[in-house]
Amino acid sequence: MIDRRSLLAGAASLLVARPGQSRIADADTRIHVIDFSNAPFLDRDEVPTDIDGANACTRPNHRFLDGLRENGIDTIIRYYSDQNNAGITCKNITRRERDLLHEHGFSVAMVYQYEGRSQNRYTGARAVQDAAFIAARMAVIGQPEGSAIYIGVDSDASLNTDAGVIEYFQVLNDVLGDRFEIGVYAAGARCRLLRDRLYARKGGDGRARPLATKYWVPEAPAWAGTLDFMNSGDWTFYQNKTDVAKSALTADMGQPVVIDTDMLNPAAGNSIGAFNSDGTIRIYLPARLDAIHAARAWVTDLTAHVRDRPGGTPVTHACVARTVHVLERQAEWALVDIDEDGIGEGYCRNADLAAFSQMPRYRSGCKQPKF
């Protein structure tokens, strides 16, 4: 029996434009960048004795990685972290995993995150320790110069002072900024702070540059400054779905696999600082970035019902200030994919959607569906 999602997917692929109806352009509009904290190894129940995973995280889930490639993914963001903490046994990328991802055709981007939600964690003194750790892991993994390292300041802006964050990123620039791009994963207010604060790195050429040059914004629409930063167009890429566990990208993989999905800002360039197997920096086609961006929309209604057909029965919903992938539009209705696996869940009203350049203000009261 064909299930409803398969039926909708087939219908989307067969649509022919009619008066009052339009298909999304034939360009590939699927998400192609994802991040995940627990790498896909089938022996994750065994906790490694060290962050290089010498005695665990050795049995790769090839089925999962093959599925990602088949569904258009070309870049995976992975972690450096002081520990495989918070129950995440394979959080740290190892040389084994780096080679595995490259063998499957993925470029890799790196983020450092450890206790990022702790209050007053970001200080100049702590940055000395973190920069040394990051540099050591870069050497182990062989991260090439010219690629980016993102720092996960993954909490709302109120938990750390501006002065502390500035000092932290000044140290990072002094230690790493001559060889790597410094990026940040943070609330819009933190991205804005680091983008607008210029700093002349010690031992550099004397030129003042932003403390961070790439800006990865989390899917946390209520965090300070995120609305304004996204609508300014200054962001580099946006983590538009988190904790996706039950989609065509993650289903039937032999183990629970949870991913987040990310989309790039075409106006910010065609790279996030990911690196390929030969050490070059991954460059994306501008036409594809444009197509992906144009096919995404913000939900503007507090709770936008997604229906089995235009005007039909609600089957799920999407919340305000969250994104949908628009697969096809009619005069009043849009076929939408709400979990970023390229398959439409149903139809919502065009009136409940806004272009991605117009993020709406977050309002509480809508519970996010589980993906």
Coordinates of C-alpha atoms in Angstrom, one line a residue, residues 117-323:
R117 CA 25.1 26.9 27.8
S118 CA 27.0 27.7 31.0
Q119 CA 26.8 31.2 32.5
N120 CA 29.9 33.4 32.3
R121 CA 31.7 30.7 30.4
Y122 CA 33.1 33.0 27.7
T123 CA 36.1 34.9 29.1
G124 CA 39.6 35.7 27.9
A125 CA 41.1 33.3 30.4
R126 CA 38.9 30.4 29.3
A127 CA 39.7 31.2 25.6
V128 CA 43.4 30.5 26.3
Q129 CA 42.5 26.9 27.3
D130 CA 40.0 26.4 24.5
A131 CA 42.2 27.8 21.8
A132 CA 45.0 25.4 22.8
F133 CA 42.5 22.4 22.8
I134 CA 41.1 23.4 19.4
A135 CA 44.6 23.8 17.9
A136 CA 45.6 20.3 19.2
R137 CA 42.4 18.7 17.7
M138 CA 42.9 20.5 14.4
A139 CA 46.4 19.0 14.2
V140 CA 45.0 15.5 15.0
I141 CA 42.3 15.7 12.4
G142 CA 44.4 17.5 9.8
Q143 CA 42.0 20.4 9.4
P144 CA 43.5 22.5 6.6
E145 CA 44.4 26.2 6.9
G146 CA 41.9 28.5 5.4
S147 CA 38.9 26.5 6.6
A148 CA 36.6 27.7 9.4
I149 CA 36.2 26.9 13.0
Y150 CA 32.9 27.8 14.6
I151 CA 32.6 28.4 18.3
G152 CA 29.3 27.2 19.8
V153 CA 28.1 30.1 22.1
D154 CA 24.8 28.1 22.2
S155 CA 22.8 30.0 24.7
D156 CA 20.8 33.2 24.8
A157 CA 22.9 36.4 25.0
S158 CA 22.0 37.1 28.7
L159 CA 24.1 34.3 30.1
N160 CA 27.5 35.9 29.1
T161 CA 28.6 39.5 29.1
D162 CA 29.5 41.3 26.0
A163 CA 32.9 42.1 27.5
G164 CA 33.6 38.4 28.2
V165 CA 32.6 37.3 24.7
I166 CA 34.8 40.0 23.1
E167 CA 37.8 39.0 25.2
Y168 CA 37.2 35.3 24.3
F169 CA 37.2 36.0 20.6
Q170 CA 40.1 38.3 20.7
V171 CA 42.2 35.4 22.2
L172 CA 40.9 33.0 19.5
N173 CA 41.9 35.5 16.8
D174 CA 45.3 35.9 18.3
V175 CA 46.0 32.1 18.4
L176 CA 44.1 30.9 15.4
G177 CA 43.1 33.8 13.2
D178 CA 46.2 33.8 11.0
R179 CA 45.4 30.3 9.7
F180 CA 41.7 29.7 10.1
E181 CA 38.5 31.7 9.7
I182 CA 36.7 32.3 13.0
G183 CA 33.0 31.7 13.0
V184 CA 30.3 31.7 15.6
Y185 CA 27.2 29.6 16.3
A186 CA 25.1 32.0 18.4
A187 CA 22.0 34.1 19.0
G188 CA 21.7 37.0 16.6
A189 CA 22.8 39.5 19.3
R190 CA 26.1 37.7 19.7
C191 CA 26.6 37.4 15.9
R192 CA 26.0 41.1 15.6
L193 CA 28.4 41.9 18.4
L194 CA 31.2 39.9 16.8
R195 CA 30.5 41.1 13.3
D196 CA 30.5 44.8 14.3
R197 CA 33.5 44.6 16.7
L198 CA 36.7 45.1 14.8
Y199 CA 40.0 43.8 16.2
A200 CA 43.7 43.9 15.0
R201 CA 45.1 40.5 15.7
K202 CA 48.4 40.4 17.7
G203 CA 51.3 39.6 15.4
G204 CA 49.1 40.3 12.4
D205 CA 49.3 42.9 9.6
G206 CA 47.7 45.6 11.8
R207 CA 44.5 45.5 9.9
A208 CA 41.3 45.5 12.1
R209 CA 38.8 42.8 11.1
P210 CA 35.5 41.5 12.6
L211 CA 36.1 39.2 15.6
A212 CA 34.1 36.6 13.7
T213 CA 33.6 36.5 9.9
K214 CA 31.0 33.7 9.6
Y215 CA 27.7 33.6 11.4
W216 CA 25.7 30.4 12.0
V217 CA 22.3 31.2 13.6
P218 CA 20.6 28.4 15.6
E219 CA 16.9 27.5 15.3
A220 CA 16.0 29.5 18.4
P221 CA 13.8 32.4 17.1
A222 CA 13.1 33.8 20.6
W223 CA 16.8 34.4 21.4
A224 CA 18.1 37.9 21.7
G225 CA 18.7 39.7 18.4
T226 CA 18.0 36.7 16.1
L227 CA 15.0 38.3 14.4
D228 CA 16.9 41.5 13.6
F229 CA 20.1 39.7 12.5
M230 CA 18.3 37.3 10.2
N231 CA 16.3 40.2 8.6
S232 CA 19.5 42.2 8.2
G233 CA 20.8 39.6 5.7
D234 CA 24.2 39.4 7.5
W235 CA 23.9 35.8 8.5
T236 CA 26.0 33.1 6.8
F237 CA 23.8 30.1 7.4
Y238 CA 20.8 29.1 9.5
Q239 CA 20.1 25.9 11.4
N240 CA 16.5 25.7 10.3
K241 CA 15.5 22.2 11.7
T242 CA 16.8 20.5 14.8
D243 CA 16.4 17.0 16.2
V244 CA 15.1 15.5 13.1
A245 CA 14.7 11.8 13.8
K246 CA 11.7 10.5 11.8
S247 CA 12.2 11.6 8.3
A248 CA 13.3 10.0 5.0
L249 CA 16.8 11.2 5.9
T250 CA 16.9 9.3 9.2
A251 CA 14.3 6.5 9.1
D252 CA 15.1 2.8 9.0
M253 CA 18.8 3.2 9.6
G254 CA 19.3 0.4 12.1
Q255 CA 19.7 2.8 15.0
P256 CA 18.3 6.1 16.2
V257 CA 20.0 8.9 14.2
V258 CA 19.2 12.5 14.9
I259 CA 20.3 15.4 12.6
D260 CA 19.9 19.1 12.2
T261 CA 19.5 20.8 8.8
D262 CA 21.1 24.0 7.7
M263 CA 20.6 26.5 4.8
L264 CA 23.0 29.0 3.4
N265 CA 22.5 32.7 2.8
P266 CA 23.2 33.3 -1.0
A267 CA 24.1 36.9 -0.3
A268 CA 26.9 35.9 2.1
G269 CA 29.0 34.0 -0.4
N270 CA 29.2 30.4 -1.5
S271 CA 31.2 28.8 1.3
I272 CA 30.9 28.1 5.0
G273 CA 34.6 27.1 5.4
A274 CA 34.0 23.3 5.0
F275 CA 37.0 21.3 3.6
N276 CA 37.2 18.5 1.1
S277 CA 39.3 15.3 1.2
D278 CA 42.1 17.0 -0.7
G279 CA 42.3 20.0 1.7
T280 CA 40.5 22.5 -0.5
I281 CA 37.6 24.6 0.7
R282 CA 34.1 23.5 -0.4
I283 CA 32.5 26.0 -2.8
Y284 CA 28.8 25.7 -3.6
L285 CA 27.0 26.7 -6.8
P286 CA 25.3 30.1 -6.4
A287 CA 22.3 28.9 -8.5
R288 CA 21.6 26.1 -6.0
L289 CA 21.9 28.4 -3.0
D290 CA 19.5 30.8 -4.6
A291 CA 17.0 28.0 -5.4
I292 CA 17.1 26.6 -1.9
H293 CA 16.6 30.0 -0.4
A294 CA 13.7 30.9 -2.7
A295 CA 12.0 27.6 -1.8
R296 CA 12.0 28.3 2.0
A297 CA 9.3 30.3 3.8
W298 CA 8.6 31.4 7.3
V299 CA 5.4 30.5 9.0
T300 CA 3.6 33.7 10.1
D301 CA 0.5 32.2 11.7
L302 CA 0.9 31.1 15.4
T303 CA -0.1 27.6 14.3
A304 CA -0.3 26.9 10.6
H305 CA -2.4 23.8 9.9
V306 CA -1.0 21.5 7.3
R307 CA -3.8 19.6 5.5
D308 CA -4.1 16.5 3.5
R309 CA -5.4 18.5 0.5
P310 CA -6.2 22.1 -0.1
G311 CA -9.0 23.0 2.3
G312 CA -8.9 19.4 3.7
T313 CA -8.3 17.8 7.0
P314 CA -5.4 18.9 9.2
V315 CA -2.7 16.2 9.5
T316 CA 0.0 18.2 11.3
H317 CA 1.1 21.8 11.8
A318 CA 4.0 24.3 11.7
C319 CA 4.7 27.0 14.2
V320 CA 5.3 30.7 13.8
A321 CA 8.9 31.8 13.0
R322 CA 9.8 28.3 11.8
T323 CA 10.5 27.3 8.3

